[in-house]
Amino acid sequence: QVQLVESGGGLVQAGGSLRLSCAASGRAFTNRHAAWFRQAPEKEREFVAALSWFRDSTYYADSVVGRFTISRDNAKNTVYLQMDTLKPEDTAIYYCAQSSFRPIGSPARLPGPYDYWGQGTQVTVSS
């Protein structure tokens, strides 16, 4: 069983930054692709960013390109999401996810291939 625990969320003013972390425990972290999704109130869960195990494939939602950076430290079993120049529309619960199926291309942006999920961390950006 794999457990993912997010941390680093909070309240920040527009233009500020936050760094989310997702620590994995349980079964081996090896060879799993990682991603971040978010869900705002009354909206569907949406893709934010994804990163392959070897860091050779990275994907971002258009809305966060140039502002968010996904990274991972495989030795620490941890994935990060650095969020800069935050906007009120970034307000959401952020979920980390991992995939044993290692999706590439368009499937990496969909929730279906991700078989492990964290409980989420709230990010609120005030205007």
Coordinates of N, CA and C in Angstrom, one line a residue:
Q1 N 0.8 -1.2 0.0 CA 0.0 0.0 0.0 C 0.9 1.2 0.0
V2 N 0.5 2.2 -0.8 CA 1.2 3.5 -0.9 C 0.4 4.6 -0.2
Q3 N 1.1 5.4 0.6 CA 0.4 6.5 1.2 C 1.1 7.8 0.7
L4 N 0.3 8.8 0.3 CA 0.8 10.1 -0.1 C 0.3 11.1 0.8
V5 N 1.2 12.0 1.3 CA 0.8 13.0 2.3 C 1.3 14.3 1.8
E6 N 0.3 15.2 1.5 CA 0.7 16.6 1.0 C 0.9 17.5 2.2
S7 N 1.7 18.5 2.0 CA 1.9 19.6 3.0 C 2.3 20.8 2.3
G8 N 2.2 22.0 3.0 CA 2.7 23.2 2.4 C 1.6 24.2 2.0
G9 N 0.4 23.7 2.0 CA -0.7 24.6 1.6 C -0.9 25.7 2.6
G10 N -1.7 26.7 2.3 CA -2.0 27.8 3.2 C -2.7 29.0 2.5
L11 N -2.7 30.1 3.2 CA -3.2 31.3 2.7 C -2.1 32.3 2.3
V12 N -2.2 32.8 1.1 CA -1.2 33.7 0.6 C -1.8 34.8 -0.2
Q13 N -1.2 35.9 -0.3 CA -1.7 37.0 -1.1 C -1.3 36.8 -2.6
A14 N -2.1 37.4 -3.4 CA -1.9 37.3 -4.9 C -0.5 37.8 -5.1
G15 N 0.3 37.1 -6.0 CA 1.6 37.5 -6.3 C 2.6 36.7 -5.5
G16 N 2.2 36.1 -4.4 CA 3.0 35.3 -3.5 C 3.4 34.0 -4.0
S17 N 4.1 33.2 -3.1 CA 4.6 31.9 -3.5 C 4.3 30.9 -2.4
L18 N 4.1 29.6 -2.8 CA 4.0 28.5 -1.9 C 4.7 27.3 -2.5
R19 N 5.2 26.4 -1.6 CA 5.9 25.2 -2.1 C 5.1 24.0 -1.5
L20 N 4.5 23.3 -2.3 CA 3.8 22.1 -1.8 C 4.8 20.9 -1.8
S21 N 4.6 20.0 -0.9 CA 5.4 18.7 -0.8 C 4.4 17.6 -0.8
C22 N 4.9 16.5 -1.3 CA 4.1 15.2 -1.3 C 5.1 14.1 -1.0
A23 N 4.9 13.6 0.3 CA 5.8 12.5 0.7 C 5.1 11.2 0.6
A24 N 5.9 10.2 0.0 CA 5.3 8.9 -0.2 C 5.9 7.9 0.7
S25 N 5.1 7.0 1.2 CA 5.6 5.9 2.1 C 4.9 4.7 1.7
G26 N 5.4 3.6 2.2 CA 4.8 2.3 1.8 C 5.6 1.6 0.8
R27 N 5.0 1.1 -0.2 CA 5.7 0.4 -1.3 C 6.6 1.3 -2.0
A28 N 7.6 0.7 -2.8 CA 8.6 1.5 -3.4 C 8.1 2.6 -4.3
F29 N 8.8 3.7 -4.2 CA 8.6 4.9 -5.0 C 9.0 4.8 -6.4
T30 N 9.8 3.7 -6.6 CA 10.5 3.6 -7.9 C 9.6 3.5 -9.1
N31 N 10.0 4.2 -10.2 CA 9.4 4.1 -11.5 C 8.0 4.6 -11.5
R32 N 7.6 5.3 -10.6 CA 6.2 5.9 -10.7 C 6.3 7.3 -11.1
H33 N 5.4 7.7 -12.1 CA 5.3 9.0 -12.5 C 4.5 9.8 -11.4
A34 N 4.7 11.1 -11.3 CA 4.0 11.8 -10.3 C 3.3 13.0 -10.9
A35 N 2.3 13.5 -10.2 CA 1.5 14.6 -10.7 C 0.8 15.4 -9.6
W36 N 0.4 16.6 -10.0 CA -0.4 17.4 -9.1 C -1.7 17.7 -9.8
F37 N -2.8 17.6 -9.1 CA -4.1 18.0 -9.6 C -4.7 19.0 -8.6
R38 N -5.7 19.7 -9.0 CA -6.4 20.6 -8.1 C -7.9 20.6 -8.3
Q39 N -8.6 21.0 -7.3 CA -10.1 21.1 -7.4 C -10.6 22.3 -6.7
A40 N -11.2 23.2 -7.4 CA -11.8 24.4 -6.8 C -13.2 24.1 -6.4
P41 N -13.8 24.8 -5.5 CA -15.2 24.6 -5.2 C -16.1 24.6 -6.4
E42 N -17.0 23.5 -6.4 CA -18.0 23.4 -7.5 C -17.3 23.2 -8.9
K43 N -16.1 22.8 -8.9 CA -15.5 22.6 -10.2 C -14.9 21.2 -10.2
E44 N -14.6 20.6 -11.4 CA -14.1 19.3 -11.5 C -12.6 19.4 -11.2
R45 N -12.0 18.2 -10.8 CA -10.6 18.1 -10.6 C -9.9 18.4 -11.9
E46 N -8.8 19.2 -11.9 CA -8.1 19.5 -13.1 C -6.6 19.3 -12.9
F47 N -6.0 18.9 -14.0 CA -4.6 18.7 -14.1 C -3.8 20.0 -13.8
V48 N -2.7 19.9 -13.1 CA -1.8 21.0 -12.9 C -0.4 20.7 -13.5
A49 N 0.2 19.6 -13.1 CA 1.6 19.3 -13.6 C 1.9 17.8 -13.4
A50 N 2.8 17.3 -14.2 CA 3.2 15.9 -14.1 C 4.7 15.8 -14.4
L51 N 5.3 14.8 -13.8 CA 6.8 14.6 -14.0 C 7.1 13.1 -14.0
S52 N 7.9 12.6 -14.9 CA 8.2 11.2 -15.0 C 9.2 10.9 -14.0
W53 N 9.4 9.6 -13.8 CA 10.4 9.1 -12.8 C 11.8 9.6 -13.0
F54 N 12.2 9.5 -14.3 CA 13.6 10.0 -14.7 C 13.7 11.5 -15.0
R55 N 12.5 12.2 -14.7 CA 12.5 13.6 -14.9 C 12.7 14.0 -16.4
D56 N 12.5 13.1 -17.3 CA 12.7 13.4 -18.7 C 11.5 13.8 -19.4
S57 N 10.3 13.7 -18.7 CA 9.1 14.2 -19.3 C 8.4 15.1 -18.3
T58 N 8.0 16.3 -18.7 CA 7.3 17.2 -17.8 C 6.1 17.8 -18.5
Y59 N 5.0 17.9 -17.8 CA 3.8 18.5 -18.4 C 3.2 19.5 -17.4
Y60 N 2.7 20.6 -18.0 CA 2.0 21.6 -17.2 C 0.7 22.0 -17.9
A61 N -0.2 22.4 -17.1 CA -1.4 23.0 -17.6 C -1.1 24.4 -18.1
D62 N -1.8 24.8 -19.2 CA -1.5 26.1 -19.8 C -1.6 27.2 -18.7
S63 N -2.5 27.1 -17.8 CA -2.8 28.1 -16.8 C -1.6 28.3 -15.8
V64 N -0.7 27.4 -15.7 CA 0.3 27.5 -14.7 C 1.7 27.6 -15.4
V65 N 1.8 27.5 -16.7 CA 3.1 27.5 -17.3 C 3.8 28.8 -17.0
G66 N 5.1 28.7 -16.6 CA 5.9 29.9 -16.3 C 5.8 30.3 -14.9
R67 N 4.8 29.7 -14.1 CA 4.6 30.1 -12.7 C 4.8 29.0 -11.8
F68 N 4.5 27.7 -12.2 CA 4.6 26.6 -11.3 C 5.7 25.7 -11.8
T69 N 6.4 25.0 -10.9 CA 7.5 24.1 -11.3 C 7.3 22.8 -10.4
I70 N 7.2 21.7 -11.1 CA 7.2 20.4 -10.5 C 8.6 19.8 -10.4
S71 N 8.9 19.2 -9.3 CA 10.2 18.5 -9.2 C 10.1 17.3 -8.2
R72 N 11.1 16.5 -8.2 CA 11.1 15.4 -7.3 C 12.5 15.1 -6.8
D73 N 12.5 14.5 -5.6 CA 13.7 14.0 -5.0 C 13.5 12.5 -4.7
N74 N 13.9 11.7 -5.6 CA 13.6 10.3 -5.5 C 14.3 9.6 -4.3
A75 N 15.4 10.2 -3.8 CA 16.0 9.6 -2.6 C 15.2 9.9 -1.4
K76 N 14.4 11.0 -1.4 CA 13.6 11.3 -0.3 C 12.1 10.9 -0.5
N77 N 11.8 10.2 -1.6 CA 10.4 9.8 -1.9 C 9.5 11.0 -1.9
T78 N 9.9 12.1 -2.4 CA 9.1 13.3 -2.2 C 9.0 14.1 -3.6
V79 N 7.8 14.6 -3.9 CA 7.6 15.4 -5.0 C 7.2 16.8 -4.6
Y80 N 7.6 17.8 -5.3 CA 7.3 19.2 -4.9 C 6.5 19.9 -6.0
L81 N 5.8 20.9 -5.6 CA 5.2 21.9 -6.6 C 5.5 23.3 -6.1
Q82 N 6.5 23.9 -6.8 CA 6.8 25.3 -6.4 C 5.8 26.2 -7.2
M83 N 5.0 27.0 -6.5 CA 4.0 27.9 -7.1 C 4.4 29.3 -6.8
D84 N 4.7 30.0 -7.9 CA 5.0 31.4 -7.8 C 4.0 32.3 -8.5
T85 N 4.0 33.6 -8.3 CA 3.1 34.5 -8.9 C 1.7 34.0 -8.8
L86 N 1.3 33.6 -7.6 CA -0.1 33.0 -7.4 C -1.2 34.0 -7.7
K87 N -2.3 33.5 -8.2 CA -3.4 34.3 -8.5 C -4.6 33.7 -7.7
P88 N -5.7 34.6 -7.5 CA -6.9 34.1 -6.8 C -7.5 32.9 -7.5
E89 N -7.4 32.8 -8.8 CA -8.0 31.6 -9.5 C -7.2 30.3 -9.2
D90 N -6.0 30.4 -8.6 CA -5.3 29.2 -8.2 C -5.8 28.6 -6.9
T91 N -6.8 29.3 -6.3 CA -7.3 28.7 -5.0 C -8.0 27.4 -5.3
A92 N -7.6 26.4 -4.5 CA -8.2 25.1 -4.7 C -7.6 24.1 -3.7
I93 N -8.1 22.9 -3.6 CA -7.4 21.8 -2.9 C -6.5 21.2 -3.9
Y94 N -5.2 21.0 -3.5 CA -4.2 20.5 -4.4 C -3.9 19.0 -3.9
Y95 N -4.0 18.1 -4.9 CA -3.8 16.7 -4.7 C -2.5 16.2 -5.4
C96 N -1.7 15.5 -4.7 CA -0.6 14.8 -5.4 C -1.1 13.4 -5.8
A97 N -0.5 12.9 -6.8 CA -0.9 11.5 -7.3 C 0.3 10.9 -7.9
Q98 N 0.3 9.5 -7.9 CA 1.4 8.8 -8.5 C 0.8 7.7 -9.4
S99 N 1.5 7.3 -10.4 CA 1.0 6.4 -11.4 C 2.0 5.2 -11.6
S100 N 1.6 4.0 -11.4 CA 2.4 2.9 -11.7 C 2.4 2.6 -13.2
F101 N 1.5 3.2 -14.0 CA 1.4 3.0 -15.4 C 2.3 3.9 -16.2
R102 N 2.9 4.9 -15.6 CA 3.8 5.8 -16.2 C 3.3 6.4 -17.5
P103 N 2.2 7.1 -17.5 CA 1.6 7.7 -18.7 C 2.5 8.7 -19.3
I104 N 2.5 8.8 -20.6 CA 3.2 9.9 -21.3 C 2.2 10.5 -22.3
G105 N 2.5 11.8 -22.6 CA 1.7 12.5 -23.5 C 0.4 12.9 -22.9
S106 N -0.7 12.9 -23.7 CA -2.0 13.4 -23.2 C -2.5 12.6 -22.0
P107 N -2.3 11.3 -21.9 CA -2.8 10.5 -20.7 C -2.2 11.0 -19.4
A108 N -1.0 11.6 -19.5 CA -0.4 12.1 -18.2 C -1.1 13.2 -17.6
R109 N -2.0 13.8 -18.4 CA -2.8 14.9 -17.9 C -4.2 14.5 -17.4
L110 N -4.5 13.2 -17.4 CA -5.8 12.7 -17.0 C -5.6 12.1 -15.6
P111 N -6.7 12.1 -14.8 CA -6.6 11.5 -13.5 C -6.6 9.9 -13.6
G112 N -7.2 9.4 -14.6 CA -7.4 8.0 -14.7 C -6.2 7.1 -14.5
P113 N -5.0 7.4 -15.1 CA -3.8 6.6 -15.0 C -3.2 6.6 -13.6
Y114 N -3.6 7.5 -12.7 CA -3.0 7.7 -11.4 C -3.7 6.8 -10.4
D115 N -2.9 5.9 -9.8 CA -3.6 4.9 -9.0 C -3.4 5.2 -7.5
Y116 N -2.6 6.2 -7.2 CA -2.4 6.6 -5.8 C -2.6 8.1 -5.6
W117 N -3.4 8.4 -4.6 CA -3.7 9.8 -4.4 C -3.5 10.2 -2.9
G118 N -3.2 11.5 -2.7 CA -3.1 12.0 -1.4 C -4.5 12.6 -1.0
Q119 N -4.5 13.1 0.3 CA -5.8 13.6 0.8 C -6.0 15.0 0.4
G120 N -5.0 15.7 0.0 CA -5.1 17.1 -0.5 C -4.7 18.1 0.5
T121 N -4.3 19.3 0.0 CA -3.9 20.4 0.9 C -4.5 21.7 0.3
Q122 N -5.1 22.5 1.2 CA -5.8 23.7 0.7 C -4.8 24.8 0.4
V123 N -5.0 25.4 -0.7 CA -4.3 26.6 -1.1 C -5.3 27.7 -1.4
T124 N -5.2 28.8 -0.7 CA -6.1 29.9 -0.8 C -5.3 31.2 -1.1
V125 N -5.6 31.8 -2.3 CA -4.9 33.0 -2.7 C -5.9 34.2 -2.6
S126 N -5.5 35.2 -1.8 CA -6.4 36.3 -1.6 C -6.0 37.4 -2.6
S127 N -7.0 38.2 -3.0 CA -6.7 39.3 -3.9 C -6.3 40.6 -3.2

